[in-house]
Tab-separated table of C-alpha atoms and ligand atoms in Angstrom:
chain	number	residue	atom	x	y	z
G	1	MET	CA	144.146	-121.285	57.574
G	2	ASP	CA	145.855	-124.225	55.926
G	3	ASN	CA	144.942	-127.888	56.241
G	4	PHE	CA	141.219	-127.570	55.488
G	5	VAL	CA	138.940	-128.952	52.792
G	6	LYS	CA	136.317	-127.044	50.866
G	7	THR	CA	133.511	-129.405	49.960
G	8	GLU	CA	130.999	-129.580	47.134
G	9	LYS	CA	127.737	-131.464	46.800
G	10	LEU	CA	128.192	-134.717	44.888
G	11	ARG	CA	126.091	-134.361	41.739
G	12	GLY	CA	126.649	-137.994	40.698
G	13	CYS	CA	126.919	-141.073	42.923
G	14	LEU	CA	129.497	-143.299	44.633
G	15	SER	CA	130.173	-146.579	42.916
G	16	GLY	CA	132.949	-149.170	43.057
G	17	GLU	CA	134.982	-151.601	45.101
G	18	ILE	CA	137.258	-150.347	47.876
G	19	LEU	CA	139.689	-151.549	50.508
G	20	ILE	CA	139.696	-149.566	53.723
G	21	PRO	CA	142.589	-149.299	56.236
G	22	PRO	CA	143.426	-152.189	58.547
G	23	ASP	CA	141.651	-152.233	61.896
G	24	LYS	CA	143.191	-149.685	64.261
G	25	SER	CA	142.283	-151.475	67.507
G	26	ILE	CA	143.701	-154.790	66.303
G	27	SER	CA	146.819	-153.059	64.949
G	28	HIS	CA	147.622	-151.513	68.353
G	29	ARG	CA	147.120	-154.889	70.015
G	30	SER	CA	149.264	-156.735	67.456
G	31	LEU	CA	152.144	-154.368	68.223
G	32	ILE	CA	151.791	-154.418	72.004
G	33	LEU	CA	151.082	-158.132	72.399
G	34	GLY	CA	153.587	-158.882	69.623
G	35	SER	CA	156.272	-157.119	71.661
G	36	LEU	CA	155.557	-159.501	74.546
G	37	VAL	CA	156.194	-162.585	72.421
G	38	LYS	CA	159.730	-163.831	72.952
G	39	GLY	CA	161.472	-163.560	69.570
G	40	LYS	CA	160.127	-162.533	66.186
G	41	ILE	CA	156.538	-162.183	65.032
G	42	GLU	CA	155.169	-161.217	61.618
G	43	ILE	CA	152.286	-158.751	61.410
G	44	ASN	CA	150.454	-158.446	58.095
G	45	ASN	CA	148.385	-155.426	57.097
G	46	LEU	CA	149.160	-153.066	59.956
G	47	SER	CA	147.309	-149.735	60.168
G	48	LEU	CA	149.672	-146.933	59.156
G	49	GLY	CA	147.468	-144.277	60.743
G	50	GLU	CA	149.323	-141.927	63.071
G	51	ASP	CA	147.742	-143.534	66.152
G	52	CYS	CA	149.272	-146.944	65.485
G	53	LEU	CA	152.576	-145.377	64.481
G	54	SER	CA	152.642	-143.702	67.916
G	55	THR	CA	152.370	-147.139	69.534
G	56	LEU	CA	155.053	-148.536	67.213
G	57	ASN	CA	157.453	-145.647	67.905
G	58	ILE	CA	157.036	-146.010	71.653
G	59	LEU	CA	157.812	-149.725	71.461
G	60	LYS	CA	160.858	-148.984	69.284
G	61	SER	CA	162.124	-146.440	71.798
G	62	SER	CA	161.743	-149.159	74.459
G	63	GLY	CA	164.038	-151.707	72.829
G	64	ILE	CA	161.688	-153.552	70.431
G	65	LYS	CA	163.016	-153.852	66.865
G	66	ALA	CA	160.658	-153.479	63.915
G	67	GLU	CA	161.403	-153.960	60.246
G	68	PHE	CA	158.858	-153.360	57.476
G	69	ILE	CA	159.140	-156.108	54.851
G	70	SER	CA	156.544	-154.405	52.630
G	71	LYS	CA	154.287	-151.367	52.925
G	72	ARG	CA	152.023	-152.714	55.677
G	73	ASP	CA	153.813	-155.904	56.750
G	74	LEU	CA	156.433	-155.939	59.440
G	75	ILE	CA	158.539	-158.188	61.610
G	76	LEU	CA	158.611	-157.276	65.270
G	77	ASP	CA	161.624	-158.585	67.145
G	78	SER	CA	161.631	-158.586	70.920
G	79	SER	CA	164.567	-161.028	71.267
G	80	ASN	CA	166.562	-158.536	73.340
G	81	GLY	CA	163.568	-157.560	75.487
G	82	PHE	CA	162.587	-154.095	76.681
G	83	ILE	CA	164.950	-151.351	77.823
G	84	GLN	CA	164.370	-148.207	79.897
G	85	PRO	CA	163.154	-145.580	77.357
G	86	GLU	CA	165.249	-142.404	77.446
G	87	ALA	CA	162.697	-139.839	76.262
G	88	GLU	CA	159.068	-139.074	77.058
G	89	LEU	CA	156.600	-141.420	75.349
G	90	ASP	CA	154.516	-139.342	72.933
G	91	CYS	CA	151.098	-140.890	72.202
G	92	GLY	CA	150.012	-138.038	69.910
G	93	ASN	CA	146.203	-138.168	69.545
G	94	SER	CA	145.893	-141.811	70.546
G	95	GLY	CA	143.870	-142.820	73.600
G	96	THR	CA	144.380	-146.480	72.778
G	97	SER	CA	148.177	-146.015	72.818
G	98	VAL	CA	148.325	-144.329	76.192
G	99	ARG	CA	145.814	-146.599	77.905
G	100	LEU	CA	147.065	-149.947	76.585
G	101	LEU	CA	150.730	-148.993	76.901
G	102	SER	CA	150.073	-147.868	80.486
G	103	GLY	CA	149.020	-151.466	81.142
G	104	LEU	CA	152.238	-152.692	79.547
G	105	PHE	CA	154.583	-150.273	81.341
G	106	SER	CA	152.843	-150.819	84.669
G	107	SER	CA	154.093	-154.391	84.415
G	108	LEU	CA	157.697	-153.524	83.462
G	109	PRO	CA	160.413	-152.393	85.896
G	110	TYR	CA	160.918	-148.932	84.355
G	111	LYS	CA	159.911	-145.348	84.941
G	112	VAL	CA	158.188	-143.742	81.955
G	113	LYS	CA	156.320	-140.550	81.180
G	114	PHE	CA	153.421	-140.459	78.699
G	115	ILE	CA	152.502	-137.254	76.903
G	116	GLY	CA	150.075	-136.467	74.056
G	117	ASP	CA	148.560	-133.754	71.883
G	118	LYS	CA	146.056	-131.121	72.985
G	119	SER	CA	143.042	-133.419	72.518
G	120	LEU	CA	144.607	-136.403	74.327
G	121	SER	CA	145.840	-134.175	77.159
G	122	MET	CA	142.232	-133.307	77.985
G	123	ARG	CA	140.986	-136.889	78.151
G	124	PRO	CA	140.302	-138.727	81.449
G	125	MET	CA	142.875	-141.261	82.645
G	126	LYS	CA	141.426	-142.104	86.071
G	127	ARG	CA	139.770	-145.106	84.441
G	128	ILE	CA	143.181	-146.770	84.004
G	129	ILE	CA	145.077	-145.121	86.870
G	130	GLU	CA	142.688	-146.647	89.418
G	131	PRO	CA	142.922	-150.330	88.420
G	132	LEU	CA	146.619	-150.233	87.508
G	133	SER	CA	147.441	-148.588	90.853
G	134	LYS	CA	145.431	-151.303	92.623
G	135	MET	CA	147.623	-153.843	90.839
G	136	GLY	CA	150.704	-152.133	92.315
G	137	ALA	CA	151.849	-149.579	89.726
G	138	ASN	CA	152.920	-146.177	90.933
G	139	ILE	CA	151.247	-143.541	88.762
G	140	ILE	CA	151.529	-139.768	88.994
G	141	SER	CA	149.186	-137.721	86.804
G	142	ASN	CA	148.072	-134.165	86.285
G	143	GLU	CA	144.716	-134.466	88.066
G	144	ASN	CA	143.974	-137.740	86.305
G	145	LYS	CA	145.044	-136.360	82.913
G	146	LEU	CA	148.321	-136.462	80.987
G	147	PRO	CA	151.229	-136.366	81.535
G	148	LEU	CA	151.282	-139.733	83.290
G	149	GLU	CA	154.430	-140.918	85.038
G	150	ILE	CA	154.430	-144.644	85.667
G	151	SER	CA	156.873	-146.655	87.759
G	152	GLY	CA	156.021	-150.250	87.079
G	153	GLY	CA	156.843	-153.821	88.033
G	154	ASN	CA	155.862	-156.403	90.666
G	155	LEU	CA	152.141	-156.334	89.918
G	156	LYS	CA	149.581	-158.535	91.602
G	157	GLY	CA	146.340	-159.743	90.048
G	158	ILE	CA	143.059	-158.078	91.034
G	159	THR	CA	139.360	-158.496	90.361
G	160	TYR	CA	138.076	-155.250	88.902
G	161	TYR	CA	134.542	-154.133	88.058
G	162	SER	CA	134.930	-151.554	85.317
G	163	PRO	CA	132.452	-148.715	85.911
G	164	ILE	CA	132.260	-148.126	82.143
G	165	PRO	CA	132.274	-150.720	79.365
G	166	SER	CA	135.628	-149.752	77.848
G	167	ALA	CA	137.895	-151.997	75.816
G	168	GLN	CA	140.794	-149.681	76.556
G	169	VAL	CA	140.356	-150.107	80.311
G	170	LYS	CA	139.792	-153.851	80.012
G	171	SER	CA	142.823	-154.251	77.740
G	172	ALA	CA	145.123	-152.173	79.963
G	173	ILE	CA	144.273	-154.447	82.902
G	174	LEU	CA	144.620	-157.666	80.885
G	175	ILE	CA	147.995	-156.611	79.458
G	176	ALA	CA	149.172	-155.752	82.983
G	177	GLY	CA	147.701	-159.056	84.236
G	178	LEU	CA	149.787	-160.977	81.728
G	179	ASN	CA	152.806	-160.190	83.882
G	180	ALA	CA	151.204	-160.022	87.345
G	181	SER	CA	151.241	-162.623	90.088
G	182	GLY	CA	148.003	-164.533	90.656
G	183	THR	CA	144.796	-164.107	88.724
G	184	THR	CA	143.458	-160.927	87.122
G	185	ARG	CA	139.723	-160.722	86.447
G	186	VAL	CA	137.917	-157.787	84.774
G	187	TYR	CA	134.159	-157.359	84.746
G	188	GLU	CA	132.091	-155.067	82.534
G	189	LYS	CA	128.330	-154.595	82.345
G	190	TYR	CA	128.184	-154.666	78.555
G	191	LEU	CA	130.743	-156.410	76.363
G	192	SER	CA	133.177	-153.916	74.837
G	193	ARG	CA	135.294	-154.889	71.819
G	194	ASN	CA	137.143	-158.119	72.610
G	195	HIS	CA	140.111	-157.966	70.247
G	196	SER	CA	142.595	-158.231	73.144
G	197	GLU	CA	140.932	-161.384	74.437
G	198	ILE	CA	140.866	-162.941	70.948
G	199	MET	CA	144.508	-162.115	70.240
G	200	LEU	CA	145.664	-163.217	73.682
G	201	LYS	CA	143.949	-166.579	73.138
G	202	TYR	CA	145.405	-166.795	69.618
G	203	LEU	CA	148.919	-166.217	71.007
G	204	GLY	CA	148.471	-168.903	73.664
G	205	ALA	CA	147.790	-166.872	76.840
G	206	SER	CA	146.011	-168.505	79.741
G	207	ILE	CA	142.747	-166.581	79.434
G	208	VAL	CA	139.075	-167.377	80.031
G	209	THR	CA	136.037	-165.285	79.077
G	210	GLY	CA	132.462	-165.675	80.237
G	211	HIS	CA	129.346	-164.126	81.675
G	212	ASP	CA	127.914	-164.467	85.182
G	213	GLU	CA	125.448	-162.589	87.416
G	214	LYS	CA	127.991	-159.736	87.817
G	215	GLY	CA	128.445	-159.191	84.068
G	216	TYR	CA	130.893	-160.111	81.304
G	217	PHE	CA	134.275	-161.199	82.651
G	218	THR	CA	137.744	-161.985	81.376
G	219	GLU	CA	140.275	-163.770	83.543
G	220	ILE	CA	143.977	-163.960	82.782
G	221	GLN	CA	147.012	-165.568	84.409
G	222	LYS	CA	150.680	-164.788	83.940
G	223	SER	CA	151.490	-166.285	80.529
G	224	VAL	CA	154.197	-166.614	77.914
G	225	LEU	CA	152.958	-165.696	74.421
G	226	VAL	CA	153.947	-167.783	71.421
G	227	PRO	CA	154.940	-166.217	68.074
G	228	LYS	CA	152.259	-166.679	65.394
G	229	LYS	CA	151.654	-164.617	62.275
G	230	ILE	CA	148.939	-161.986	62.821
G	231	GLU	CA	146.863	-160.832	59.872
G	232	ILE	CA	144.662	-157.748	60.271
G	233	SER	CA	141.476	-157.116	58.305
G	234	GLY	CA	139.824	-153.782	57.476
G	235	ASP	CA	138.428	-151.446	60.108
G	236	ILE	CA	134.621	-151.375	60.262
G	237	SER	CA	134.845	-147.938	61.890
G	238	SER	CA	136.566	-146.663	58.727
G	239	ALA	CA	134.175	-148.673	56.549
G	240	SER	CA	131.230	-147.002	58.300
G	241	PHE	CA	131.812	-143.688	56.462
G	242	PHE	CA	131.413	-145.480	53.145
G	243	MET	CA	128.515	-147.594	54.380
G	244	VAL	CA	126.567	-144.466	55.314
G	245	ALA	CA	127.655	-142.642	52.146
G	246	GLY	CA	126.443	-145.600	50.070
G	247	ALA	CA	123.129	-145.633	51.920
G	248	ILE	CA	122.375	-141.891	51.567
G	249	VAL	CA	123.832	-140.756	48.233
G	250	PRO	CA	121.264	-141.599	45.520
G	251	HIS	CA	122.179	-144.399	43.056
G	252	SER	CA	125.311	-145.402	45.017
G	253	LYS	CA	126.639	-148.952	45.301
G	254	ILE	CA	129.846	-149.651	47.221
G	255	LEU	CA	131.590	-152.962	47.894
G	256	ILE	CA	133.954	-152.745	50.867
G	257	LYS	CA	136.329	-155.701	50.895
G	258	ASP	CA	137.845	-157.566	53.860
G	259	VAL	CA	136.247	-155.775	56.779
G	260	ASN	CA	136.513	-157.040	60.355
G	261	ILE	CA	133.009	-158.096	61.408
G	262	ASN	CA	133.667	-159.170	64.981
G	263	PRO	CA	130.172	-159.151	66.593
G	264	ALA	CA	131.448	-156.783	69.303
G	265	ARG	CA	132.024	-154.196	66.548
G	266	THR	CA	129.060	-154.629	64.217
G	267	GLY	CA	126.414	-152.566	65.983
G	268	ILE	CA	126.199	-150.488	62.796
G	269	LEU	CA	124.895	-153.549	60.914
G	270	LYS	CA	122.113	-153.857	63.502
G	271	ILE	CA	121.269	-150.184	62.878
G	272	PHE	CA	121.294	-150.856	59.130
G	273	ASP	CA	118.736	-153.624	59.834
G	274	GLN	CA	116.636	-151.195	61.929
G	275	ILE	CA	116.528	-148.555	59.195
G	276	GLY	CA	115.855	-151.097	56.451
G	277	ALA	CA	119.080	-150.345	54.560
G	278	ASN	CA	120.041	-152.279	51.482
G	279	TYR	CA	123.223	-154.149	52.454
G	280	LYS	CA	124.772	-157.618	52.437
G	281	VAL	CA	127.742	-159.264	54.135
G	282	LEU	CA	129.559	-161.618	51.766
G	283	ASN	CA	132.555	-163.995	51.845
G	284	LYS	CA	132.682	-164.487	55.594
G	285	LYS	CA	135.855	-166.097	56.962
G	286	THR	CA	138.050	-166.106	60.082
G	287	VAL	CA	141.450	-164.405	60.017
G	288	SER	CA	143.795	-164.722	63.030
G	289	GLY	CA	140.792	-165.531	65.221
G	290	GLU	CA	138.696	-162.570	63.963
G	291	GLU	CA	135.617	-162.698	61.715
G	292	THR	CA	135.991	-160.923	58.379
G	293	GLY	CA	133.742	-160.307	55.373
G	294	ASP	CA	132.933	-157.988	52.466
G	295	ILE	CA	130.156	-155.422	52.944
G	296	LEU	CA	128.033	-154.386	49.969
G	297	VAL	CA	125.875	-151.292	50.476
G	298	GLU	CA	123.386	-149.780	48.035
G	299	TYR	CA	121.364	-146.598	48.215
G	300	LYS	CA	117.737	-146.947	49.227
G	301	GLU	CA	114.988	-144.357	49.546
G	302	ASP	CA	112.776	-144.040	52.619
G	303	LEU	CA	115.052	-145.352	55.355
G	304	LYS	CA	113.453	-145.518	58.805
G	305	PRO	CA	114.731	-143.548	61.836
G	306	PHE	CA	116.605	-145.454	64.544
G	307	LYS	CA	117.084	-145.676	68.288
G	308	ILE	CA	120.400	-146.550	69.942
G	309	GLU	CA	120.705	-147.270	73.663
G	310	GLY	CA	122.061	-149.681	76.268
G	311	GLU	CA	124.041	-152.769	75.381
G	312	ILE	CA	124.583	-151.859	71.721
G	313	ILE	CA	126.519	-148.659	72.554
G	314	PRO	CA	129.981	-150.288	72.905
G	315	GLU	CA	129.351	-152.144	69.615
G	316	LEU	CA	129.151	-148.871	67.694
G	317	ILE	CA	130.689	-146.249	69.958
G	318	ASP	CA	133.055	-144.908	67.276
G	319	GLU	CA	130.332	-144.919	64.606
G	320	ILE	CA	128.005	-142.503	66.421
G	321	PRO	CA	129.262	-139.378	64.565
G	322	ILE	CA	128.575	-140.958	61.171
G	323	LEU	CA	125.275	-142.405	62.440
G	324	ALA	CA	124.319	-138.832	63.391
G	325	VAL	CA	124.882	-137.914	59.742
G	326	LEU	CA	122.664	-140.832	58.739
G	327	ALA	CA	119.963	-139.649	61.182
G	328	SER	CA	120.034	-136.146	59.694
G	329	ILE	CA	119.108	-137.553	56.272
G	330	ILE	CA	116.440	-140.021	57.419
G	331	LYS	CA	112.959	-138.577	57.777
G	332	GLY	CA	111.769	-138.780	61.394
G	333	ARG	CA	113.111	-138.862	64.938
G	334	SER	CA	116.312	-140.786	65.661
G	335	VAL	CA	117.552	-141.044	69.232
G	336	VAL	CA	120.965	-141.813	70.744
G	337	SER	CA	121.080	-142.323	74.525
G	338	ASP	CA	123.306	-144.038	77.153
G	339	ALA	CA	126.321	-142.722	75.255
G	340	GLY	CA	127.685	-140.200	77.764
G	341	ASP	CA	131.253	-141.490	77.267
G	342	LEU	CA	131.144	-139.811	73.835
G	343	ARG	CA	132.038	-136.675	75.771
G	344	ASN	CA	135.446	-138.260	76.557
G	345	LYS	CA	136.531	-139.171	73.043
G	346	GLU	CA	138.962	-137.260	70.796
G	347	SER	CA	136.509	-134.387	71.336
G	348	ASP	CA	133.287	-134.046	73.328
G	349	ARG	CA	131.442	-135.683	70.451
G	350	ILE	CA	127.966	-134.848	71.749
G	351	LYS	CA	128.712	-131.140	72.051
G	352	THR	CA	130.732	-130.884	68.835
G	353	ILE	CA	128.148	-132.720	66.707
G	354	VAL	CA	125.302	-130.634	68.128
G	355	GLU	CA	127.221	-127.392	67.434
G	356	ALA	CA	128.058	-128.399	63.868
G	357	PHE	CA	124.565	-129.666	63.014
G	358	LYS	CA	122.961	-126.491	64.373
G	359	MET	CA	125.207	-124.482	62.030
G	360	LEU	CA	123.771	-126.548	59.180
G	361	ASP	CA	120.174	-125.972	60.385
G	362	ILE	CA	119.755	-129.663	61.210
G	363	ASP	CA	117.148	-130.197	63.930
G	364	ILE	CA	119.190	-131.674	66.793
G	365	GLU	CA	118.650	-131.593	70.542
G	366	GLU	CA	121.531	-132.158	72.971
G	367	LYS	CA	121.066	-134.604	75.862
G	368	SER	CA	123.572	-135.347	78.611
G	369	ASP	CA	124.091	-138.876	77.225
G	370	GLY	CA	123.322	-138.429	73.520
G	371	PHE	CA	121.058	-136.461	71.189
G	372	ILE	CA	117.791	-136.507	69.288
G	373	ILE	CA	117.710	-135.688	65.589
G	374	ASN	CA	114.599	-134.896	63.584
G	375	GLY	CA	115.976	-135.573	60.148
G	376	GLY	CA	114.931	-135.560	56.551
G	377	LYS	CA	114.951	-131.853	55.760
G	378	PRO	CA	117.206	-131.065	52.745
G	379	ILE	CA	120.569	-129.638	53.835
G	380	ASN	CA	121.211	-126.348	52.135
G	381	LYS	CA	123.628	-124.292	54.184
G	382	GLU	CA	127.176	-122.974	53.978
G	383	ALA	CA	129.277	-123.511	57.101
G	384	VAL	CA	132.813	-123.528	58.460
G	385	LEU	CA	133.101	-126.583	60.691
G	386	GLU	CA	135.679	-127.220	63.417
G	387	THR	CA	136.989	-130.763	63.814
G	388	HIS	CA	138.568	-130.247	67.265
G	389	LEU	CA	141.367	-132.598	66.059
G	390	ASP	CA	138.782	-135.384	65.939
G	391	HIS	CA	139.315	-137.578	62.867
G	392	ARG	CA	135.877	-139.172	63.014
G	393	LEU	CA	134.148	-135.797	63.035
G	394	ALA	CA	136.197	-134.631	60.047
G	395	MET	CA	135.221	-137.679	57.980
G	396	SER	CA	131.580	-137.605	59.113
G	397	TYR	CA	131.248	-133.945	58.071
G	398	TYR	CA	132.788	-134.798	54.710
G	399	ILE	CA	130.154	-137.485	54.091
G	400	LEU	CA	127.463	-134.988	55.100
G	401	SER	CA	128.887	-132.490	52.609
G	402	LEU	CA	128.146	-134.920	49.761
G	403	VAL	CA	124.428	-134.220	50.258
G	404	ASN	CA	124.652	-130.535	51.256
G	405	GLU	CA	123.492	-128.270	48.396
G	406	LYS	CA	125.994	-125.653	49.587
G	407	SER	CA	129.730	-125.760	50.090
G	408	MET	CA	131.325	-126.227	53.526
G	409	ILE	CA	134.814	-125.757	54.927
G	410	ILE	CA	136.058	-128.485	57.244
G	411	LYS	CA	138.998	-127.203	59.271
G	412	ASP	CA	142.073	-129.206	60.376
G	413	PHE	CA	141.197	-131.994	57.973
G	414	ASN	CA	144.687	-133.522	58.361
G	415	CYS	CA	143.501	-135.044	61.635
G	416	THR	CA	141.983	-137.807	59.466
G	417	LYS	CA	145.554	-139.170	59.316
G	418	THR	CA	145.184	-140.521	62.821
G	419	SER	CA	143.140	-143.437	61.487
G	420	PHE	CA	142.552	-142.985	57.756
G	421	PRO	CA	145.273	-141.168	55.781
G	422	GLU	CA	143.827	-142.361	52.428
G	423	PHE	CA	140.245	-141.218	53.107
G	424	LEU	CA	140.040	-138.510	50.412
G	425	ASP	CA	141.866	-140.599	47.786
G	426	ILE	CA	139.454	-143.494	48.311
G	427	ILE	CA	136.309	-141.396	48.234
G	428	ASN	CA	137.519	-139.538	45.144
G	429	SER	CA	138.233	-142.880	43.444
G	430	ILE	CA	134.555	-143.905	43.586
G	431	LYS	CA	132.877	-140.583	42.751
G	432	LYS	CA	130.949	-141.044	39.510
B	501	LIG	C1	139.181	-148.697	71.476
B	501	LIG	C2	138.124	-148.703	72.317
B	501	LIG	C3	137.085	-147.668	72.338
B	501	LIG	C4	137.102	-146.843	71.077
B	501	LIG	C5	138.486	-146.447	70.658
B	501	LIG	C6	139.344	-147.681	70.447
B	501	LIG	C7	140.193	-149.768	71.588
B	501	LIG	O1	137.306	-146.803	73.429
B	501	LIG	O2	136.309	-145.693	71.227
B	501	LIG	O3	138.456	-145.712	69.458
B	501	LIG	O4	140.972	-149.973	70.648
B	501	LIG	O5	140.213	-150.436	72.621
B	501	LIG	P1	136.758	-147.178	74.878
B	501	LIG	O6	137.246	-148.516	75.165
B	501	LIG	O7	137.354	-146.177	75.814
B	501	LIG	O8	135.270	-147.059	74.762
């Protein structure tokens, strides 16, 4: 068994100032929307996680030129437009790549085939096949899973009521709508992350957002995007591991600089309010249309349990694994419900978290749409934990290991590279 970590309880604390990786969702969008700008566009602080590199490689194999001018800054050049890609388009572990790029390729006059790794190949694609087919794309799938073969072009606008609040679904439709005839309107019951809408507006698309009796909507017309430098701030989903670590490891104090704090992503701050955590958001500013700030978190005793349900779910969907870790430390009953789509992430996150926590003797009860945790009992158990190629589970288990009296093995830890290749280096740099 290679590619695992053996953990140890942290006897000291976590203290210091850190920078976390650039936002993954915004990075994907900067590449995809950037490729639709006629000419050159500069992107600053791109995520170099494997997920975003999958998107970049697919665009490069489709005729878009990209040149890094420093480690995380690149110039994307679409002057010569797209070409028919020769090979299959490999999205690796990345759901965002396959779903958003399906929107793009549905609108282009080519035939492409998307493939992915074992985890991605098990994930549901009906959610994008249905609306993109309604717009006129021809899509062949393996029973609504990968591989997906798309023959695109000649799309027409539709009005679509998304059965799940999903930014990937919404974005796929909006990207397709950018090159469809007529108007494209997407509705969702709860507002999912709106980075596509913000970037489309920033790049000059004809787009309107609002809320009516049917829900939150976004409407887009065929548009030409204008080149404008895009700067990407830190990913709050990556910051969340350090926020929780700072809150639960005694005597810790962590300053996380330049984090994206778009209100559609900051559900975790609302949970930090609920539990009475000691945190502050400092130096707020707007960068390329997105709100950004520094987050300072300090350890506090006697945090209160929390309840997550309904409208807040899309605001913290990716943070639920690390919030489960938080719940296991807080004394009392924390509840997560209305989060059934967790079963469709990089792993079935409800099942995998429940299995892992039971191995650690944490009191957890599985529900179809979430779980209940009765936390606060000291963790004192050896375990070998599976990550199921799910980066967020790997990092959540690592944070849990900091307060486990006994050592654990976390298998396939390299999957953290999908979003956060520097995770261990950063955490080691603030161990005191
Ligand atoms: C993402 C949206 C979310 C999230 C994923 C990234 C995006 O998925 O879980 O990690 O960049 O649009 P859903 O939109 O499917 O909920």
